[in-house]
Coordinates of C-alpha atoms and ligand atoms in Angstrom, one line a residue:
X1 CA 12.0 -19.8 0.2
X2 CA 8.4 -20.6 1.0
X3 CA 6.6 -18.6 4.3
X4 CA 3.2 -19.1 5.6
X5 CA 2.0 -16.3 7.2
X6 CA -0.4 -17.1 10.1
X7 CA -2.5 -13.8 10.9
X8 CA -6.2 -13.0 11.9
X9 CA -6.1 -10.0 9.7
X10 CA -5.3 -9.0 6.1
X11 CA -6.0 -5.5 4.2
X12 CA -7.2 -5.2 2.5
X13 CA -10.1 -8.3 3.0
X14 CA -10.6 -7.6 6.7
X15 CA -9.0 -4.7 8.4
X16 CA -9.0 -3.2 12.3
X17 CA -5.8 -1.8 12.5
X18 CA -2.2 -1.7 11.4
X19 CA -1.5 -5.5 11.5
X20 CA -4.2 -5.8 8.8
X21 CA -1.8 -3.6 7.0
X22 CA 1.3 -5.5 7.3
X23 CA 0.1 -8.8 6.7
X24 CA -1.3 -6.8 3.4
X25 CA 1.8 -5.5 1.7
X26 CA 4.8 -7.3 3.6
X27 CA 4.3 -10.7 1.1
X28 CA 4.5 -8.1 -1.7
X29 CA 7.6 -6.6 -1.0
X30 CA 9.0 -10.0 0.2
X31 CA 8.7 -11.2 -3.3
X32 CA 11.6 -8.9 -4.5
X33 CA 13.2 -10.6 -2.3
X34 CA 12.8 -13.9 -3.4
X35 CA 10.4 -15.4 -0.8
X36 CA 7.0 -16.6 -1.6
X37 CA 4.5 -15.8 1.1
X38 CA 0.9 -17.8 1.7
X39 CA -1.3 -16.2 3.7
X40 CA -3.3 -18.2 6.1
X41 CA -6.3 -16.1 7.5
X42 CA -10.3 -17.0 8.9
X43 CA -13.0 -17.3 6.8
X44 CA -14.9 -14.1 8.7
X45 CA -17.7 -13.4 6.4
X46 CA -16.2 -10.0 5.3
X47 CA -13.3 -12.7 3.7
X48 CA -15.7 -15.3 2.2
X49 CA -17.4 -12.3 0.5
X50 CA -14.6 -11.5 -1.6
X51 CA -13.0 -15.0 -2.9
X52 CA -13.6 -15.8 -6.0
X53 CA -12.3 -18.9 -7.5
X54 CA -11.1 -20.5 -4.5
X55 CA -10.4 -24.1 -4.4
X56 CA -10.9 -26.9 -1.2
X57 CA -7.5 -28.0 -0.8
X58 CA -8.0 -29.5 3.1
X59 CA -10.5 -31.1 4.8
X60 CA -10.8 -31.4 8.6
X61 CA -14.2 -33.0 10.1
X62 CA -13.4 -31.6 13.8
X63 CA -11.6 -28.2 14.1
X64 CA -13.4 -27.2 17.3
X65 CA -16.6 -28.0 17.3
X66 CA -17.7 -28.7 13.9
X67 CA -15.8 -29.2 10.3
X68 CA -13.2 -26.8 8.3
X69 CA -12.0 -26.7 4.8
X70 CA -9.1 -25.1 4.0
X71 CA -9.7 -22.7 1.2
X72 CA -6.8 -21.6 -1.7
X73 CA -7.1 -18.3 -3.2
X74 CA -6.1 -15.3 -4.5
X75 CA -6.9 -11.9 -3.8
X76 CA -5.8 -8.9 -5.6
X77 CA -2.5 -10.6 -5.6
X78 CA -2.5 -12.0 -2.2
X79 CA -1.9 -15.8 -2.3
X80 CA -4.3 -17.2 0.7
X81 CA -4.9 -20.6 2.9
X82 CA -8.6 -19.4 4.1
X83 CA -10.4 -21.4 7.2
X84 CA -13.9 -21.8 6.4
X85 CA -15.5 -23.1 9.2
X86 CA -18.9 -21.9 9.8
X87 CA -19.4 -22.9 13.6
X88 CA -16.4 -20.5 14.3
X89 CA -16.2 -17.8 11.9
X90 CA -19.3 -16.9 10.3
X91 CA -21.4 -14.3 12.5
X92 CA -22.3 -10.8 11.9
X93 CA -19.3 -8.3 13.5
X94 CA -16.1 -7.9 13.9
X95 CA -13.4 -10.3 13.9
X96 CA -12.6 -10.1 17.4
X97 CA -16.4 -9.2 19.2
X98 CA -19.5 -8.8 18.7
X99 CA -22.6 -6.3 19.9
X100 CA -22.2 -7.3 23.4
X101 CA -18.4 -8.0 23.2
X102 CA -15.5 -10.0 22.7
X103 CA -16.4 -13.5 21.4
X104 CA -16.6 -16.4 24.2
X105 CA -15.5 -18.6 22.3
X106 CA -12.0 -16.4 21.1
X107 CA -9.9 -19.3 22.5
X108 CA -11.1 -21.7 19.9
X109 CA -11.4 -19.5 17.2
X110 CA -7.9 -18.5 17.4
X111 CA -6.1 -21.9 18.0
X112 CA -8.1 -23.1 15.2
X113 CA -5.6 -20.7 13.5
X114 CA -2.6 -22.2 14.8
X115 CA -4.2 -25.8 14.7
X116 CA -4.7 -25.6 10.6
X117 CA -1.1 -23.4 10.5
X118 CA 0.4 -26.6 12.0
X119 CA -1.3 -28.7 9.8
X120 CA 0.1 -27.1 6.6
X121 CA 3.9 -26.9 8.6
X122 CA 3.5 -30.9 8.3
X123 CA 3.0 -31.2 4.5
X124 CA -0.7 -32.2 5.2
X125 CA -1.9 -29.8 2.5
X126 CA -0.6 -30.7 -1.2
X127 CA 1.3 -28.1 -3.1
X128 CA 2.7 -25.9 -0.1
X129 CA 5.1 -26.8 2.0
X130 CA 6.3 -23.7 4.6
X131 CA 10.2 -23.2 5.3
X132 CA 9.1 -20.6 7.6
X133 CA 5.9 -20.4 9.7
X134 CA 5.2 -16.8 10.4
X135 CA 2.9 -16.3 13.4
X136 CA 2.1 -12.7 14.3
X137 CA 0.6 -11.7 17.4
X138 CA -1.4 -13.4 19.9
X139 CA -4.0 -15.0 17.2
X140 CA -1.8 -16.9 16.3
X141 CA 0.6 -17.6 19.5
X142 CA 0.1 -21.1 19.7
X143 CA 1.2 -22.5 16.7
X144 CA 5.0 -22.7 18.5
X145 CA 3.1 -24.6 21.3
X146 CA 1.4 -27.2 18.8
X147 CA 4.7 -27.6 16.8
X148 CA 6.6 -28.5 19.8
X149 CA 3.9 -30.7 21.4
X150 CA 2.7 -32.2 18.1
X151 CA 6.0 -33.8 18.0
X152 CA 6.0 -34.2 14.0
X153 CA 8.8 -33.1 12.1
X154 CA 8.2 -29.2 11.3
X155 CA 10.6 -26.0 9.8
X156 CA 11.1 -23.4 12.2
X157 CA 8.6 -20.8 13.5
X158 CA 9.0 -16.6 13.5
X159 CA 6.4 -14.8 15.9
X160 CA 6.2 -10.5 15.6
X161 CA 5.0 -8.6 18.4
X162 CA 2.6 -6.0 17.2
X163 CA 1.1 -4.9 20.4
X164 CA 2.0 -6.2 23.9
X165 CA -0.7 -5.0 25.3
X166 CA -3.0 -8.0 23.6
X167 CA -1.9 -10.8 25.1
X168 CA -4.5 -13.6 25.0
X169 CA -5.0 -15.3 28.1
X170 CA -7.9 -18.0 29.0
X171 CA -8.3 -20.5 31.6
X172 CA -5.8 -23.4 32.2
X173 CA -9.3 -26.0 32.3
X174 CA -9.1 -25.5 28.0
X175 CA -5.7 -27.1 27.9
X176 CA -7.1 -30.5 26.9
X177 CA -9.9 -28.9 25.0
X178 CA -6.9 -26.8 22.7
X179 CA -5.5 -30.3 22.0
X180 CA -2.1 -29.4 24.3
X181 CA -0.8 -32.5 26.9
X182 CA -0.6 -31.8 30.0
X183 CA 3.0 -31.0 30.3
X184 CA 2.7 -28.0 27.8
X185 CA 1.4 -26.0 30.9
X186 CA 4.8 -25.3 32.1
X187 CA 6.9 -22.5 32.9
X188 CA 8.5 -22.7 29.9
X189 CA 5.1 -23.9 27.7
X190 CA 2.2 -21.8 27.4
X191 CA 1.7 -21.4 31.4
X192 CA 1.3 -17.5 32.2
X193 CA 0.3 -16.6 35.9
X194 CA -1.7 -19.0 36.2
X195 CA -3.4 -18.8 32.8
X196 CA -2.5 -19.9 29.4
X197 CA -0.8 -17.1 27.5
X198 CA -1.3 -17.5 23.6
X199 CA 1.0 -14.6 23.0
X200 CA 3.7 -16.0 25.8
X201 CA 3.5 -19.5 24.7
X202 CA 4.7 -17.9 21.2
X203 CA 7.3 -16.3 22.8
X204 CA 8.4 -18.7 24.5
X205 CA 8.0 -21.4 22.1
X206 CA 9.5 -20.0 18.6
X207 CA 12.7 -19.7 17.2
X208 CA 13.0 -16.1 16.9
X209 CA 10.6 -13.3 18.0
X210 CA 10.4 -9.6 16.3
X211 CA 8.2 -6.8 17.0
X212 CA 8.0 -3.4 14.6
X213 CA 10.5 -1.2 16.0
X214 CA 13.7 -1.0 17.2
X215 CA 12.9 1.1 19.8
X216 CA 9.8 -0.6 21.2
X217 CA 11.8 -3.9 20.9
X218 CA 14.0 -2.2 23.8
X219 CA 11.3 -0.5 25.6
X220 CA 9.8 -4.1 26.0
X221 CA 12.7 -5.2 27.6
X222 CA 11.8 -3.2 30.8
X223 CA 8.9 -4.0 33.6
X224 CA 7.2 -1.0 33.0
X225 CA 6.9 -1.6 28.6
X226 CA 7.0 -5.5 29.1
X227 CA 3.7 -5.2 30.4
X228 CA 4.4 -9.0 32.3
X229 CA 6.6 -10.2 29.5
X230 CA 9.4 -8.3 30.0
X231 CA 11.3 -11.5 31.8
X232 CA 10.5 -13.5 29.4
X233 CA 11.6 -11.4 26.8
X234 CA 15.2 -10.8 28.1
X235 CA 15.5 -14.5 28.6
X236 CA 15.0 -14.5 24.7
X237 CA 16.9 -11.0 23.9
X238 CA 19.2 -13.1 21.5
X239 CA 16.3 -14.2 19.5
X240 CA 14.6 -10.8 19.7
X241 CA 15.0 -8.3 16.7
X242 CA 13.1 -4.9 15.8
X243 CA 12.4 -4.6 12.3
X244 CA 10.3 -1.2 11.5
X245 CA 7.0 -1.7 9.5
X246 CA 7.2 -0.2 6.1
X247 CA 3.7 1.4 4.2
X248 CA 2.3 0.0 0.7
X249 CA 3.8 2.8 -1.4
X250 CA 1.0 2.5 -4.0
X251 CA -2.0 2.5 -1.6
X252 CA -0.5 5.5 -0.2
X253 CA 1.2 7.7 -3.2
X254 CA 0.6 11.1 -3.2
X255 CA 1.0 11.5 -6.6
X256 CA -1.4 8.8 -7.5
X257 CA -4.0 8.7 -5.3
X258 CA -7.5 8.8 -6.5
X259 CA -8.8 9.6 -3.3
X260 CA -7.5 13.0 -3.5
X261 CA -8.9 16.3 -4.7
X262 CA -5.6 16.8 -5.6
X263 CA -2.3 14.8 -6.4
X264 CA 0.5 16.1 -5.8
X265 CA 4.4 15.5 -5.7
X266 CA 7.2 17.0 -4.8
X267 CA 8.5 18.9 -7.2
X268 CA 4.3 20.3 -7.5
X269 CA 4.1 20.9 -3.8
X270 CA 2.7 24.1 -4.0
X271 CA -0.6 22.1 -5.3
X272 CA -0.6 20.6 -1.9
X273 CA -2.6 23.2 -0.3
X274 CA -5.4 22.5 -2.5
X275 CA -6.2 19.8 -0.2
X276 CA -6.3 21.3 2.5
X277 CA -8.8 23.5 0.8
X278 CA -11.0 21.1 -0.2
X279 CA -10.8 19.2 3.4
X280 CA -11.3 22.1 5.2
X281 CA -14.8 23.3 3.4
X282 CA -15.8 19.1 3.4
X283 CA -15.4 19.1 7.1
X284 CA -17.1 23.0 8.0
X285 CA -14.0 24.3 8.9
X286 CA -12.8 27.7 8.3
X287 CA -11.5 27.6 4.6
X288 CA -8.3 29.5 5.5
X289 CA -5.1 28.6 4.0
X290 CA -3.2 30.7 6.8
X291 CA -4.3 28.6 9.9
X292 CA -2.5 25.8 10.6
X293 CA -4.4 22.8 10.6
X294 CA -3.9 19.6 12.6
X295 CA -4.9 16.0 11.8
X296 CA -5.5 12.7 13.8
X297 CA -6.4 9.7 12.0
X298 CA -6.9 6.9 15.0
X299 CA -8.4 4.5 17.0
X300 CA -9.1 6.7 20.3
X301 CA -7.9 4.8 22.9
X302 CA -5.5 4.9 26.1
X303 CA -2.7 3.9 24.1
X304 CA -3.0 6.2 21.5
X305 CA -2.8 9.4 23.7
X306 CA -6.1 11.4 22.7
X307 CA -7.5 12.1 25.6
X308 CA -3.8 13.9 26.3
X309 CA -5.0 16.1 22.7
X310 CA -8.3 16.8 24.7
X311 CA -6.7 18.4 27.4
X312 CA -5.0 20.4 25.3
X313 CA -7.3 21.5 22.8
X314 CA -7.7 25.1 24.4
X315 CA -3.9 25.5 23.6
X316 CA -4.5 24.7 20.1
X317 CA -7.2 27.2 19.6
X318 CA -5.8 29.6 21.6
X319 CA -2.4 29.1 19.1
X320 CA -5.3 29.8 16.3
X321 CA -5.2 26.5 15.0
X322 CA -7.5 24.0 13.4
X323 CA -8.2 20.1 13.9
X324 CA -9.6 17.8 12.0
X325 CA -10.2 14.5 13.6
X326 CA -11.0 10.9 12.0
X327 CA -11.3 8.2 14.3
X328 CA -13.3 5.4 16.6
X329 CA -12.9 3.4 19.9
X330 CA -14.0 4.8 23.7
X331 CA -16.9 6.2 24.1
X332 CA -15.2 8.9 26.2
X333 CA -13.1 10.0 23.9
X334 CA -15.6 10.2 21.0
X335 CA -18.3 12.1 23.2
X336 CA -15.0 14.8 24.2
X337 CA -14.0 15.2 20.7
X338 CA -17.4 15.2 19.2
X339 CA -18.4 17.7 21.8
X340 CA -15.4 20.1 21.1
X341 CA -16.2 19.6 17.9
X342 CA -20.2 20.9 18.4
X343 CA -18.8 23.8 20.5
X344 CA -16.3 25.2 17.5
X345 CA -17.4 23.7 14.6
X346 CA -15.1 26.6 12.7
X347 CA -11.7 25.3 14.4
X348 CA -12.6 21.8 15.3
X349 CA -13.9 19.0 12.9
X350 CA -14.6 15.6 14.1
X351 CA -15.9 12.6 12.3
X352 CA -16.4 9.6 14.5
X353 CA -16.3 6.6 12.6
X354 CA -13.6 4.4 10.2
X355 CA -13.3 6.5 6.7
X356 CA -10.4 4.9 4.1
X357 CA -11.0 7.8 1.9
X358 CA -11.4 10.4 4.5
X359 CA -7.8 9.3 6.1
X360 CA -6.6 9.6 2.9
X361 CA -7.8 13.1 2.3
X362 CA -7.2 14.1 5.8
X363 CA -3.1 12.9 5.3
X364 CA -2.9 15.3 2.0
X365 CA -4.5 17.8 3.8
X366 CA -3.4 18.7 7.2
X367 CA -0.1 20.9 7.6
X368 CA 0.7 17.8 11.0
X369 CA -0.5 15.1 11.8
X370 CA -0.5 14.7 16.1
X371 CA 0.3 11.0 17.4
X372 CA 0.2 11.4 20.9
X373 CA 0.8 7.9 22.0
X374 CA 1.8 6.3 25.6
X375 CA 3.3 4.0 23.5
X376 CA 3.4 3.0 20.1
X377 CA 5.0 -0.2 18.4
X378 CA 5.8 1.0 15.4
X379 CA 2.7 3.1 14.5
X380 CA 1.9 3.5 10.8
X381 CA 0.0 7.0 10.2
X382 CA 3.3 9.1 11.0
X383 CA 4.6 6.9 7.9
X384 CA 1.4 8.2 5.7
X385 CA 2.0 11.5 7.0
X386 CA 5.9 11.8 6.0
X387 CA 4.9 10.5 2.8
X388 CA 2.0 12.9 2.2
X389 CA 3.9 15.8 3.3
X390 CA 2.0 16.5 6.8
X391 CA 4.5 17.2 9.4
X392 CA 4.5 14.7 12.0
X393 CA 4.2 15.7 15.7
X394 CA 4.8 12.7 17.7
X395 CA 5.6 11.7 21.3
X396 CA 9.5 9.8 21.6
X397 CA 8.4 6.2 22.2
X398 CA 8.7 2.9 20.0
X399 CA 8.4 3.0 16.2
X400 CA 7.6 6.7 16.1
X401 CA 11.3 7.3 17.6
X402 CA 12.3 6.0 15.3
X403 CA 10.5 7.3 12.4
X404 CA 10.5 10.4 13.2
X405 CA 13.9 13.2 13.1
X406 CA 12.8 16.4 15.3
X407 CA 13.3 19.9 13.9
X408 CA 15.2 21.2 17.6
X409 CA 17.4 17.8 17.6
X410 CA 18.5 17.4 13.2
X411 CA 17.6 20.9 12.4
X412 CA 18.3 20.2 8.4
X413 CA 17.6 17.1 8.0
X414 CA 14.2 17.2 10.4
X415 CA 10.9 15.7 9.3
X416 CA 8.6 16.7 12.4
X417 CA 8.4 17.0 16.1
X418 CA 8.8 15.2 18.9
X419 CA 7.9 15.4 22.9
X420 CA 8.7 13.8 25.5
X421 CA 7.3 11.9 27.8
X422 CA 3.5 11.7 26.7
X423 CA 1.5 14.5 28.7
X424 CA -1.0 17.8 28.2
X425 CA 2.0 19.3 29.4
X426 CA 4.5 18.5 26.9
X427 CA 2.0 18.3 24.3
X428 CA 0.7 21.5 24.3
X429 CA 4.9 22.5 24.2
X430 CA 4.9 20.6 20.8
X431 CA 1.9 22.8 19.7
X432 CA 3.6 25.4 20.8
X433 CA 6.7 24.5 18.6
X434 CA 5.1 23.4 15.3
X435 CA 3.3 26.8 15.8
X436 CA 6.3 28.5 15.7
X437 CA 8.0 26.5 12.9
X438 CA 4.7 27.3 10.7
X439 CA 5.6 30.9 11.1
X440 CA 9.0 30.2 8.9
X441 CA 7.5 29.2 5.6
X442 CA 10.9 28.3 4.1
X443 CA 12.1 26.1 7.2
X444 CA 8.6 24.5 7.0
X445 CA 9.1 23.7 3.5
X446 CA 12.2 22.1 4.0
X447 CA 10.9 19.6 6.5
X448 CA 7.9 18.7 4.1
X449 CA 10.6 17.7 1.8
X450 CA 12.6 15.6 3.9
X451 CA 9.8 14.0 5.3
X452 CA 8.5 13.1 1.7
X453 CA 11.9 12.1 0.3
X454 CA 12.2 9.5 3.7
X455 CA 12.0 6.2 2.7
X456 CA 8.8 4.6 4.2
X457 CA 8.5 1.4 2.1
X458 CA 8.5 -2.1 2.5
X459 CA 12.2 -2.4 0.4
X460 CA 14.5 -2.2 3.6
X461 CA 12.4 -4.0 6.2
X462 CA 11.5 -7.0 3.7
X463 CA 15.3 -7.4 3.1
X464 CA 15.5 -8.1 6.9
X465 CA 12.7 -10.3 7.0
X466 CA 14.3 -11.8 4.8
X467 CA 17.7 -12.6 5.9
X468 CA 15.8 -13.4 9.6
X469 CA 13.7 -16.5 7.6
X470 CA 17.3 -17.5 5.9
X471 CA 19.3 -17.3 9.0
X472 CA 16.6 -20.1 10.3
X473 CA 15.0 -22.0 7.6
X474 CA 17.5 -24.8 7.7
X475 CA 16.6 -25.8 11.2
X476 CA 13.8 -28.4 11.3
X477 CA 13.0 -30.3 14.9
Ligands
LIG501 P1 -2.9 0.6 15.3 O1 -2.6 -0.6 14.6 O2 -2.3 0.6 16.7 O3 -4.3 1.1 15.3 P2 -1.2 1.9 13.3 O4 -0.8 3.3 13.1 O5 -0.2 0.9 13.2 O6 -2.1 1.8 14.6 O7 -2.3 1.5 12.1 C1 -3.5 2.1 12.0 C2 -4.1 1.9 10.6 O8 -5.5 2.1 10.6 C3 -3.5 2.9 9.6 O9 -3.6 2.3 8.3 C4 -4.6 4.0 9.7 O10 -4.6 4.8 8.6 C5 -5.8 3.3 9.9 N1 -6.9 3.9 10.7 C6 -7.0 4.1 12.0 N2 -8.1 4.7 12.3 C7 -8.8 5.0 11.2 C8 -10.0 5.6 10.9 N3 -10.8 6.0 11.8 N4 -10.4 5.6 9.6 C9 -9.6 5.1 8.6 N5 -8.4 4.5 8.9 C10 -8.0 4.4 10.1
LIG502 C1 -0.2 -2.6 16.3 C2 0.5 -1.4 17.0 C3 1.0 -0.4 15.9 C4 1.7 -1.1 14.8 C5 0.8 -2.1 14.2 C6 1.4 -2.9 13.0 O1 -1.5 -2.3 16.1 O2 -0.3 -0.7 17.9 O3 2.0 0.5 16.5 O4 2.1 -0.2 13.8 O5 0.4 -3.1 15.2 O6 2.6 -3.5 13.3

């Protein structure tokens, strides 16, 4: 069983978030299962920098604007398709904007991605021929569309949701431009109020759709958590599957992790607190074993919840707790933590900015880990947390439902809390409660152990991948 995998980011080459992460370690854990998994991805320069031996295999004089070649390599043990085309990918920033924001010319840079996917689906590239294409989110939406409209014979397409909430919609004047006919902008093409929808056009268009949770994959299903889709996405509720994201068990091993001041396992728990230690005096908190200390490891925006924590920061210090705070995104939110942060440096540690090591450290070294989110596909730092032994506190929606077993709600077999629905209010009532639970050591010890015994690895959801790409891979149109 051969897959490409069609994604605009790949961890650990080029990395803004968790579906850098997935597209990392899911082809990995796939291969236990028998599937072989080439990963097609942009040439940003961040990527380019770190190929070594890579070979032309593909040649394209027009890919929007100016001429591609299709790269092969391999990169610590990821098998990769990369797109170097200079006109579209090689700038200085990010993979998405720049200094003065998104990219204008996103639309192109992203079809490109399908356009060369679709390419390789039709054998044009020696040596690989898919049996699966894998899409994943928006980037990489309208590879369905150019399958269908190509017309050339082509194995089926899979498309996961990671985030509804990025949806990619540009004006219908690019339709000839993107190399689509003019009947593709139909209700049942890549038309979306008026607009073409990348993400909807892969919704529509593909054989199966999955997103990372089974909760969310529910949740999406209504207006409110559809966020426009929601129609759409009952129409294809037969094709529609959550399958939870898993964690690379290696990059994230407690026991084994030279990030740490400290590994630790868990029959050497006791050695835990070491970290916390160590974390507490590199961040200016007050070294004190005794106060509980909370963690946040995120991108501060609306979805994630944080400016919910800021309102309830005076609960957590008046509960005589500490926070230590890792993460980027809206200026707001930065200026609010960074602030609180100023005012006590003893209780509150902030560190604005994207730290590897420091999220590592900061997982082996908090007592919980807060994820307040509005929503939250499947979410993947409550996963590091279980696995690192920091109690996760969590509000009830998509993946971290699911993730998640609250002390109130499983009592013995708990690995955290949960609150519901995402507000000050009921936030500061989960402070509240993991207060309390840190006042009986024994009970507290007990959920550290069954959060670290769960099993957050790629093993189970790869198996379903699986079977999804073997339920389909026979169908060719
Ligand atoms: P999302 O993809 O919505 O941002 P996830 O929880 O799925 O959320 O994935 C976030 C990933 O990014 C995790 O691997 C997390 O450790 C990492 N991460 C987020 N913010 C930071 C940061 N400031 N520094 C280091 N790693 C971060
Ligand atoms: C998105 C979601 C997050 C999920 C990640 C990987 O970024 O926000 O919940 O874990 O994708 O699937």
């Amino acid at each position: 069983m051969k897959v490409l995998s069609v994604v605009s980011e790949v961890y650990p080459l080029i990395k803004t978030g968790g579906l850098a992460d997935v597209a990392g370690a899911l082809p990995g854990a796939l291969k236990a299962e028998g599937v072989e998994v080439v990963t097609l991805v942009p040439g940003y320069p961040a990527v380019m920098a770190v190929l070594e031996n890579a070979s032309p295999v593909y040649w394209m004089d027009e890919l929007f604007g100016g001429p591609a070649t299709i790269l092969s390599a391999d990169v610590d043990g990821l098998d990769l398709f990369v797109i170097e085309a200079k006109h579209l990918y090689d700038r200085p920033g990010g993979p998405y904007a720049g200094p003065t924001g998104e990219w204008a010319d996103n639309p192109f840079r992203f079809a490109a991605l399908s356009r060369v996917a679709a390419q390789i689906a039709y054998g044009e590239v020696p040596g690989f021929v898919p049996d699966v294409l894998h899409a994943h989110d928006w980037q990489a939406g309208l590879l369905p569309a150019y399958l269908r409209y190509d017309g050339r014979r082509h194995a089926p397409s899979v498309i996961t949701i990671h985030n509804l909430a990025f949806q990619g919609q540009y004006a219908p004047t690019l339709l000839p431009l993107l190399g689509l006919p003019p009947d593709a902008y139909a209700i049942d093409g890549v038309e979306y109020y008026g607009t073409i929808g990348y993400l909807k056009a892969g919704i529509a268009i593909a054989d199966k759709v999955t997103t990372v949770s089974p909760t969310y994959a529910n949740e999406i299903l209504t207006d409110e958590g559809g966020m426009g889709l929601s129609g759409l996405l009952r129409v294809r509720g037969q094709d529609l599957v959550g399958i939870l994201n898993g964690i690379d068990t290696s990059v994230w091993d407690p026991a084994a992790d030279p990030l740490l001041a400290n590994c630790f396992a868990l029959d050497t728990l006791g050695e835990r607190s070491l970290n916390k230690e160590a974390l507490q005096r590199s961040l200016g908190l007050e070294p004190n074993r005794d106060r509980l200390l909370f963690g946040v490891v995120s991108r501060l925006s609306w979805q994630k919840g944080l400016d919910l924590l800021a309102g309830a920061l005076p609960k957590l210090r008046q509960l005589g707790a500490q926070l230590a705070l890792v993460g980027t995104g809206e200026p707001e939110l930065q200026d609010a933590f960074a602030s609180a942060a100023r005012h006590f440096p003893r209780d509150i540690a902030t560190v604005i900015g994207y730290d590897e090591k420091l999220a590592h450290q900061v997982q082996a070294g908090v007592d919980a880990l807060l994820v307040p989110s509005r929503f939250e596909p499947c979410g993947l730092t409550q996963l590091c947390a279980l696995r690192y032994g920091a109690l996760p506190v969590v509000s009830r929606v998509g993946g971290l439902a699911d993730t998640v077993r609250d002390v109130d709600i499983e009592a013995g077999a708990a690995t955290g809390i949960q609150f519901s629905p995402p507000s000050v209010e009921q936030l500061e009532g989960a402070l509240q409660r993991t207060a309390d639970l840190w006042q009986d050591k024994s009970m507290w010890q007990t959920l550290q152990r069954n959060a670290m015994r769960q099993d957050v690895s790629w093993a189970q959801p790869a198996a379903k991948y699986a079977a999804l790409y073997r339920e389909i891979a026979g169908r060719r149109s």
